[in-house]
Amino acid sequence: LKKRLQALEKKAKIQHPAVKFLPEGKRKRILVTGGAGFVGSHLVDKLMIQGHEVIVVDNFFTGRKRNVEHWLTHENFELIHHDVVEPLYIEVDQIYHLACPASPPHYMFNPIKTIKTSSIGTLNMLGLAKRVDGRLLLASTSEIYGDPEEHPQNENYWGHVNPIGPRACYDEGKRVAETMCYAYKKQEGVDVRVARIFNTYGPRMHMEDGRVVSNFILQALQNLDITIYGDGKQTRSFQYVDDLVDGLIGLMNSDITSPVNVGNPDEHTIEEFATIIKDMVGPTSSKIVHHPATEDDPQRRKPDIEKAFKGFGWRPKMPLKEGLTKTIEYFRAELAQEENNSPN
Ligand code: NAD
Ligand code: UDP
Ligand code: UDP
């Protein structure tokens, strides 16, 4: 065990030689719920490198210890196995509240649990923020706009959500989470920030996540059919995870208390994504095929991001092809590792 810990410490130092030292007054105690997940773990990396004390709370439903493993022995880091549906009593300055399954197959797997996580989980984190007089940032979503009738989506748009459809557990869960943030702000003076996150991709996306970027890359890498749901004319705008992390930290430390879109306005049809990814993965015998459309699938999605730019000077920087290259490399390595670990 000692050897393993030493190896991890070494790994953390090699991977992150530049953890800054922040003096007591500047160093914050930051809770990241869902910090072992895809977005959360990248956020943790950045906050750790900035020199803060970071506490991750995760129930490992879709997250993995491996995503934060390199910090386990660092004195500024703490990992707590906990479900946010249960109350949590700790002392912190800031809370990034990300805990919630995010991909449609995951959040539809147990819709009641998804609703509990968004509602009771957010209530608990707001109760915590209130007690410690801390600031809470909610990871909300572009899904609160539903299948939008306005394009691009601006923060003033109220959305178009089917409250009883298959996506409702997630969409309405996040909508009520936003509502709770502003009720706690108004009634209890809790300091809140709300980020409406648009589709995000990058390394550490869950392999069986079912989201379009991970599906298409894995399918192309394994010479499987690339599955377009519906006619492929529906659009999405994808941001790279590092851009999102910068946006979340920028918003948390800004004065903007109303909701802010964080996304990349570079919009493509799903058909275009299939072709781009297939071409980028290189020689593959994968064919692009069409499957039936999913119910209530939003047809167009693109963020208006002027508010984030004016408010805290944030704009996404990563071009799609560069971000996809990094993501493809990640999945290639993951598949190779799986193959090495398989008994045959
Ligand atoms: P993810 O599934 O990788 O991460 C979610 C994390 O929350 C996981 O580590 C999971 O184990 C944990 N979790 C789930 N339920 C929990 C509970 N009850 N208690 C404690 N931990 C719990 O997803 P992600 O893509 O990293 O998403 C993070 C956040 O960002 C989510 O709130 C999601 O709604 C939001 N978001 C993500 C995207 C995106 O494209 N990735 C888009 C919009 C919004
Ligand atoms: N809560 C928590 N941690 C805290 C403070 C509160 O998990 O540090 C939970 C608490 O269990 C409650 C919820 O947050 O269910 C809302 O708290 P609040 O104080 O608003 O409500 P009350 O306890 O007065 O019902
Ligand atoms: N999609 C697809 N094939 C897949 C996975 C998803 O065509 O294998 C489509 C899906 O129908 C949707 C878009 O890609 O129109 C984005 O889906 P994802 O689940 O990634 O995110 P969300 O619907 O939450 O934006």
CSV table of N, CA and C and ligand atoms in Angstrom, one decimal, residues 102-105 107 143 167 199 210-213 215-216 219 227-230 234-236 238 270 294 297-298 301, ligand 3:
chain,number,residue,atom,x,y,z
A,102,ALA,N,-25.8,13.0,-16.3
A,102,ALA,CA,-26.0,14.0,-17.3
A,102,ALA,C,-26.4,13.5,-18.7
A,103,SER,N,-26.1,12.2,-18.9
A,103,SER,CA,-26.4,11.8,-20.3
A,103,SER,C,-27.8,11.1,-20.3
A,104,PRO,N,-28.5,11.2,-21.4
A,104,PRO,CA,-29.9,10.7,-21.4
A,104,PRO,C,-30.0,9.3,-20.9
A,105,PRO,N,-29.2,8.3,-21.4
A,105,PRO,CA,-29.4,6.9,-20.9
A,105,PRO,C,-29.2,6.8,-19.4
A,107,TYR,N,-29.6,9.4,-17.0
A,107,TYR,CA,-30.6,10.0,-16.2
A,107,TYR,C,-32.0,9.3,-16.4
A,143,GLU,N,-30.7,22.0,-21.4
A,143,GLU,CA,-32.0,21.2,-21.4
A,143,GLU,C,-33.2,22.0,-20.8
A,167,ARG,N,-37.6,12.9,-20.9
A,167,ARG,CA,-36.4,13.7,-20.5
A,167,ARG,C,-36.8,14.6,-19.3
A,199,ASN,N,-23.9,21.3,-24.5
A,199,ASN,CA,-23.2,20.0,-24.7
A,199,ASN,C,-21.7,20.2,-24.6
A,210,GLY,N,-23.4,7.0,-23.8
A,210,GLY,CA,-24.5,7.0,-24.7
A,210,GLY,C,-24.7,8.4,-25.4
A,211,ARG,N,-23.8,9.3,-25.1
A,211,ARG,CA,-23.9,10.6,-25.7
A,211,ARG,C,-23.3,10.6,-27.1
A,212,VAL,N,-23.6,11.5,-27.9
A,212,VAL,CA,-23.3,11.4,-29.3
A,212,VAL,C,-21.8,11.4,-29.6
A,213,VAL,N,-21.0,12.2,-28.9
A,213,VAL,CA,-19.6,12.3,-29.2
A,213,VAL,C,-18.9,11.0,-28.8
A,215,ASN,N,-20.3,8.0,-28.3
A,215,ASN,CA,-20.8,6.9,-29.2
A,215,ASN,C,-20.1,6.9,-30.5
A,216,PHE,N,-20.1,8.1,-31.2
A,216,PHE,CA,-19.6,8.1,-32.6
A,216,PHE,C,-18.1,7.8,-32.6
A,219,GLN,N,-17.7,4.0,-31.8
A,219,GLN,CA,-18.1,3.2,-33.0
A,219,GLN,C,-17.1,3.3,-34.1
A,227,THR,N,-24.3,5.3,-35.4
A,227,THR,CA,-25.7,5.4,-35.3
A,227,THR,C,-26.3,6.8,-35.2
A,228,ILE,N,-26.9,7.3,-36.2
A,228,ILE,CA,-27.6,8.6,-36.1
A,228,ILE,C,-29.1,8.3,-35.8
A,229,TYR,N,-29.6,9.0,-34.7
A,229,TYR,CA,-31.0,8.8,-34.3
A,229,TYR,C,-31.8,9.8,-35.1
A,230,GLY,N,-32.7,9.3,-35.9
A,230,GLY,CA,-33.6,10.2,-36.7
A,230,GLY,C,-32.9,10.6,-38.0
A,234,GLN,N,-31.0,17.3,-36.8
A,234,GLN,CA,-31.0,18.1,-35.6
A,234,GLN,C,-29.6,18.6,-35.3
A,235,THR,N,-29.5,19.7,-34.6
A,235,THR,CA,-28.2,20.3,-34.4
A,235,THR,C,-27.8,20.3,-32.9
A,236,ARG,N,-26.5,20.4,-32.7
A,236,ARG,CA,-26.0,20.6,-31.3
A,236,ARG,C,-24.7,21.5,-31.5
A,238,PHE,N,-21.1,22.0,-29.6
A,238,PHE,CA,-20.3,21.3,-28.6
A,238,PHE,C,-19.1,22.1,-28.1
A,270,ILE,N,-26.1,16.7,-36.6
A,270,ILE,CA,-25.6,15.4,-36.1
A,270,ILE,C,-25.0,14.6,-37.2
A,294,THR,N,-35.3,9.6,-31.2
A,294,THR,CA,-35.7,9.4,-29.8
A,294,THR,C,-36.8,10.4,-29.5
A,297,ASP,N,-36.6,14.7,-28.7
A,297,ASP,CA,-35.2,15.1,-29.0
A,297,ASP,C,-35.2,16.6,-29.5
A,298,PRO,N,-34.6,17.5,-28.7
A,298,PRO,CA,-34.5,18.9,-29.2
A,298,PRO,C,-33.9,19.0,-30.6
A,301,ARG,N,-30.0,23.5,-31.1
A,301,ARG,CA,-29.5,24.0,-29.9
A,301,ARG,C,-28.2,24.8,-30.2
B,3,UDP,N1,-27.5,11.0,-31.1
B,3,UDP,C1,-27.3,10.2,-32.2
B,3,UDP,N2,-26.7,9.0,-32.1
B,3,UDP,C2,-26.1,8.6,-30.9
B,3,UDP,C3,-26.3,9.4,-29.8
B,3,UDP,C4,-27.0,10.6,-29.9
B,3,UDP,O1,-27.8,10.6,-33.3
B,3,UDP,O2,-25.5,7.5,-30.9
B,3,UDP,C5,-28.2,12.3,-31.2
B,3,UDP,C6,-29.3,12.5,-30.2
B,3,UDP,O3,-30.5,12.0,-30.8
B,3,UDP,C7,-29.3,14.0,-30.1
B,3,UDP,C8,-27.9,14.4,-30.3
B,3,UDP,O4,-27.2,13.3,-30.9
B,3,UDP,O5,-30.1,14.6,-31.2
B,3,UDP,C9,-27.2,14.7,-29.0
B,3,UDP,O6,-27.4,13.7,-28.1
B,3,UDP,P1,-26.7,13.5,-26.7
B,3,UDP,O7,-27.3,12.4,-26.0
B,3,UDP,O8,-25.2,13.5,-26.8
B,3,UDP,O9,-27.1,14.9,-25.9
B,3,UDP,P2,-28.4,15.7,-25.7
B,3,UDP,O10,-29.5,15.1,-26.4
B,3,UDP,O11,-28.6,15.7,-24.2
B,3,UDP,O12,-28.1,17.1,-26.2
